[in-house]
mmCIF file of C-alpha atoms and ligand atoms in Angstrom:
data_model
loop_
_atom_site.group_PDB
_atom_site.id
_atom_site.type_symbol
_atom_site.label_atom_id
_atom_site.label_comp_id
_atom_site.label_asym_id
_atom_site.label_seq_id
_atom_site.Cartn_x
_atom_site.Cartn_y
_atom_site.Cartn_z
ATOM 1 C CA THR V 27 -1.291 19.992 20.706
ATOM 2 C CA GLU V 28 -3.376 17.047 21.844
ATOM 3 C CA ARG V 29 -3.025 13.578 23.276
ATOM 4 C CA THR V 30 -4.684 10.312 22.367
ATOM 5 C CA PHE V 31 -4.585 6.726 23.640
ATOM 6 C CA SER V 32 -3.519 3.854 21.464
ATOM 7 C CA ILE V 33 -3.313 0.032 21.936
ATOM 8 C CA ILE V 34 -1.282 -2.213 19.606
ATOM 9 C CA LYS V 35 -3.624 -5.289 19.880
ATOM 10 C CA PRO V 36 -2.682 -9.021 20.354
ATOM 11 C CA ASP V 37 -2.953 -9.935 16.618
ATOM 12 C CA ALA V 38 -0.199 -7.357 15.941
ATOM 13 C CA THR V 39 2.067 -8.030 18.907
ATOM 14 C CA ARG V 40 1.849 -11.777 18.160
ATOM 15 C CA ARG V 41 3.103 -11.169 14.585
ATOM 16 C CA ASN V 42 5.934 -8.952 15.902
ATOM 17 C CA LEU V 43 4.470 -5.785 14.138
ATOM 18 C CA THR V 44 5.018 -3.305 17.024
ATOM 19 C CA GLY V 45 7.902 -1.577 15.250
ATOM 20 C CA LYS V 46 6.125 -1.441 11.851
ATOM 21 C CA VAL V 47 2.935 0.046 13.538
ATOM 22 C CA ASN V 48 5.105 2.580 15.324
ATOM 23 C CA ALA V 49 6.781 3.548 12.080
ATOM 24 C CA VAL V 50 3.384 4.415 10.546
ATOM 25 C CA ILE V 51 2.434 6.404 13.724
ATOM 26 C CA GLU V 52 5.716 8.359 13.680
ATOM 27 C CA ASP V 53 5.683 8.921 9.925
ATOM 28 C CA ALA V 54 2.241 10.477 10.392
ATOM 29 C CA GLY V 55 3.725 13.127 12.713
ATOM 30 C CA LEU V 56 2.483 11.698 15.987
ATOM 31 C CA ARG V 57 5.046 11.376 18.915
ATOM 32 C CA ILE V 58 4.943 8.441 21.184
ATOM 33 C CA VAL V 59 5.239 10.086 24.633
ATOM 34 C CA ALA V 60 4.542 6.967 26.684
ATOM 35 C CA GLN V 61 4.526 3.265 25.872
ATOM 36 C CA LYS V 62 4.510 -0.040 27.754
ATOM 37 C CA ARG V 63 3.923 -3.697 26.962
ATOM 38 C CA ILE V 64 1.406 -5.243 29.321
ATOM 39 C CA ARG V 65 -0.858 -8.178 29.681
ATOM 40 C CA MET V 66 -4.380 -6.820 30.251
ATOM 41 C CA SER V 67 -6.424 -8.435 32.983
ATOM 42 C CA ARG V 68 -9.942 -9.498 32.263
ATOM 43 C CA ASP V 69 -11.233 -6.761 34.611
ATOM 44 C CA GLN V 70 -9.170 -4.095 32.763
ATOM 45 C CA ALA V 71 -10.387 -5.301 29.288
ATOM 46 C CA GLU V 72 -14.019 -5.423 30.410
ATOM 47 C CA LYS V 73 -13.843 -1.948 31.866
ATOM 48 C CA PHE V 74 -12.020 -0.564 28.825
ATOM 49 C CA TYR V 75 -14.672 -1.864 26.373
ATOM 50 C CA GLU V 76 -17.589 -1.305 28.818
ATOM 51 C CA VAL V 77 -19.502 0.721 26.181
ATOM 52 C CA HIS V 78 -19.684 -2.441 24.022
ATOM 53 C CA LYS V 79 -20.879 -4.744 26.736
ATOM 54 C CA GLU V 80 -24.323 -5.362 25.248
ATOM 55 C CA ARG V 81 -22.870 -6.106 21.764
ATOM 56 C CA PRO V 82 -22.755 -9.707 20.582
ATOM 57 C CA PHE V 83 -19.014 -9.617 20.058
ATOM 58 C CA PHE V 84 -18.165 -8.346 23.579
ATOM 59 C CA GLY V 85 -17.070 -11.698 25.057
ATOM 60 C CA GLU V 86 -14.950 -12.484 22.028
ATOM 61 C CA LEU V 87 -13.409 -9.020 22.065
ATOM 62 C CA VAL V 88 -12.484 -9.314 25.731
ATOM 63 C CA ASP V 89 -10.966 -12.822 25.267
ATOM 64 C CA PHE V 90 -8.999 -11.520 22.273
ATOM 65 C CA MET V 91 -7.615 -8.509 24.238
ATOM 66 C CA ILE V 92 -6.329 -10.702 27.009
ATOM 67 C CA SER V 93 -5.014 -13.472 24.744
ATOM 68 C CA GLU V 94 -1.502 -12.033 24.389
ATOM 69 C CA PRO V 95 0.351 -8.962 25.683
ATOM 70 C CA VAL V 96 -0.611 -5.637 24.124
ATOM 71 C CA VAL V 97 1.344 -2.342 23.836
ATOM 72 C CA VAL V 98 -0.437 0.625 25.302
ATOM 73 C CA GLN V 99 0.652 4.084 24.174
ATOM 74 C CA VAL V 100 0.000 7.808 24.530
ATOM 75 C CA LEU V 101 0.438 9.701 21.253
ATOM 76 C CA GLU V 102 0.882 13.433 21.066
ATOM 77 C CA GLY V 103 0.512 15.881 18.116
ATOM 78 C CA GLU V 104 -1.731 18.350 16.475
ATOM 79 C CA ASN V 105 -5.345 17.070 16.384
ATOM 80 C CA ALA V 106 -3.885 13.724 17.688
ATOM 81 C CA VAL V 107 -7.335 12.080 18.277
ATOM 82 C CA ALA V 108 -8.599 12.627 14.756
ATOM 83 C CA ARG V 109 -5.191 12.292 13.186
ATOM 84 C CA TYR V 110 -4.710 8.831 14.723
ATOM 85 C CA ARG V 111 -8.196 7.650 13.738
ATOM 86 C CA GLU V 112 -7.217 8.591 10.148
ATOM 87 C CA VAL V 113 -3.914 6.701 10.378
ATOM 88 C CA MET V 114 -5.577 3.676 11.827
ATOM 89 C CA GLY V 115 -8.209 3.331 9.055
ATOM 90 C CA ALA V 116 -11.716 1.956 9.182
ATOM 91 C CA THR V 117 -12.676 -0.622 11.895
ATOM 92 C CA ASN V 118 -13.035 -3.264 9.131
ATOM 93 C CA PRO V 119 -9.783 -3.620 7.260
ATOM 94 C CA ALA V 120 -11.653 -4.409 4.099
ATOM 95 C CA GLN V 121 -12.952 -0.843 4.187
ATOM 96 C CA ALA V 122 -9.723 0.806 5.367
ATOM 97 C CA ALA V 123 -7.900 3.259 3.052
ATOM 98 C CA ASP V 124 -4.582 2.443 1.529
ATOM 99 C CA GLY V 125 -1.529 3.240 3.730
ATOM 100 C CA THR V 126 -3.549 2.938 6.987
ATOM 101 C CA ILE V 127 -2.460 0.592 9.825
ATOM 102 C CA ARG V 128 -5.543 -1.557 9.410
ATOM 103 C CA LYS V 129 -5.213 -1.769 5.673
ATOM 104 C CA LEU V 130 -1.585 -2.752 5.994
ATOM 105 C CA TYR V 131 -1.771 -5.164 8.933
ATOM 106 C CA ALA V 132 -5.270 -5.982 10.261
ATOM 107 C CA GLU V 133 -6.621 -9.526 9.901
ATOM 108 C CA SER V 134 -10.360 -8.945 10.454
ATOM 109 C CA VAL V 135 -12.929 -6.665 11.921
ATOM 110 C CA GLY V 136 -12.331 -8.143 15.349
ATOM 111 C CA GLU V 137 -8.574 -8.621 15.143
ATOM 112 C CA ASN V 138 -7.779 -5.199 13.732
ATOM 113 C CA SER V 139 -4.312 -4.448 15.151
ATOM 114 C CA VAL V 140 -4.924 -1.114 16.837
ATOM 115 C CA HIS V 141 -7.249 0.862 19.121
ATOM 116 C CA GLY V 142 -7.395 4.647 19.116
ATOM 117 C CA SER V 143 -9.609 6.914 21.254
ATOM 118 C CA ASP V 144 -12.676 8.290 19.479
ATOM 119 C CA SER V 145 -12.899 11.622 21.323
ATOM 120 C CA LEU V 146 -10.759 13.919 23.388
ATOM 121 C CA ASP V 147 -12.800 13.121 26.487
ATOM 122 C CA ASN V 148 -12.381 9.362 25.998
ATOM 123 C CA ALA V 149 -8.667 9.874 25.318
ATOM 124 C CA GLU V 150 -8.303 11.429 28.797
ATOM 125 C CA ILE V 151 -10.250 8.699 30.465
ATOM 126 C CA GLU V 152 -8.406 5.888 28.628
ATOM 127 C CA ILE V 153 -4.976 7.425 29.260
ATOM 128 C CA ALA V 154 -5.716 7.561 32.969
ATOM 129 C CA GLN V 155 -6.699 3.883 32.975
ATOM 130 C CA PHE V 156 -3.152 2.903 32.000
ATOM 131 C CA PHE V 157 -0.707 5.706 32.717
ATOM 132 C CA THR V 158 0.187 7.970 35.571
ATOM 133 C CA ASP V 159 1.117 11.569 34.630
ATOM 134 C CA ALA V 160 4.755 10.890 35.554
ATOM 135 C CA GLU V 161 4.973 8.104 32.894
ATOM 136 C CA ILE V 162 4.081 10.507 30.080
ATOM 137 C CA VAL V 163 7.091 12.404 28.878
HETATM 138 P P1 ATP J 18 -11.316 0.701 18.682
HETATM 139 O O1 ATP J 18 -12.371 1.154 19.646
HETATM 140 O O2 ATP J 18 -10.743 -0.581 19.014
HETATM 141 O O3 ATP J 18 -10.348 1.793 18.336
HETATM 142 P P2 ATP J 18 -13.184 1.306 16.536
HETATM 143 O O4 ATP J 18 -13.527 2.444 17.392
HETATM 144 O O5 ATP J 18 -12.762 1.392 15.151
HETATM 145 O O6 ATP J 18 -12.065 0.358 17.285
HETATM 146 P P3 ATP J 18 -15.542 0.167 17.788
HETATM 147 O O7 ATP J 18 -16.836 0.202 17.141
HETATM 148 O O8 ATP J 18 -15.250 1.050 18.954
HETATM 149 O O9 ATP J 18 -14.430 0.317 16.575
HETATM 150 O O10 ATP J 18 -15.310 -1.356 18.214
HETATM 151 C C1 ATP J 18 -14.339 -1.648 19.119
HETATM 152 C C2 ATP J 18 -13.645 -2.987 18.781
HETATM 153 O O11 ATP J 18 -14.598 -4.039 18.891
HETATM 154 C C3 ATP J 18 -13.183 -2.965 17.297
HETATM 155 O O12 ATP J 18 -11.957 -2.389 17.142
HETATM 156 C C4 ATP J 18 -13.058 -4.471 17.043
HETATM 157 O O13 ATP J 18 -11.896 -5.027 17.603
HETATM 158 C C5 ATP J 18 -14.316 -5.023 17.880
HETATM 159 N N1 ATP J 18 -15.446 -5.104 16.942
HETATM 160 C C6 ATP J 18 -16.180 -4.080 16.442
HETATM 161 N N2 ATP J 18 -17.192 -4.553 15.664
HETATM 162 C C7 ATP J 18 -17.008 -5.903 15.645
HETATM 163 C C8 ATP J 18 -17.685 -6.998 14.999
HETATM 164 N N3 ATP J 18 -18.765 -6.750 14.224
HETATM 165 N N4 ATP J 18 -17.250 -8.279 15.177
HETATM 166 C C9 ATP J 18 -16.181 -8.497 16.016
HETATM 167 N N5 ATP J 18 -15.485 -7.534 16.697
HETATM 168 C C10 ATP J 18 -15.936 -6.240 16.481
HETATM 169 MG MG1 MG J 19 -13.944 2.594 19.441
#
């Protein structure tokens, strides 16, 4: 079994969709083993999305991520990283498959409701940015 890192983004928390997103996650067989609602600092958001810092949408992305509280989570299950990417759907909701979180709830390619780690290595790095070992049960 594997762990991945998830964020329920501001467009979803603002619309009170945390429970609906969590229902999709749990129905997919992933277990929420840590979860907290936080307001990301600008520093935290910039560090988290550092790989995208040269992209034209970086400033907009950081502003969006700090615009409202987010829910950060650790998800556990078999092939959790790949499984959650599947459950999230494509980055652009217009291309996301039926039944995925982004197809169901995302508003646009920028405001796309959830983040999920894209590799096991990144999952470990991202989890450590927001959770201590003791918080994951
Ligand atoms: P995430 O990393 O949030 O799980 P992802 O891996 O599907 O999403 P990335 O390519 O890593 O997509 O992009 C990170 C985030 O940057 C996207 O989720 C989205 O919020 C934002 N983003 C990506 N492409 C664009 C774009 N063309 N315009 C605006 N925002 C974008
Ligand atoms: Mg990504």
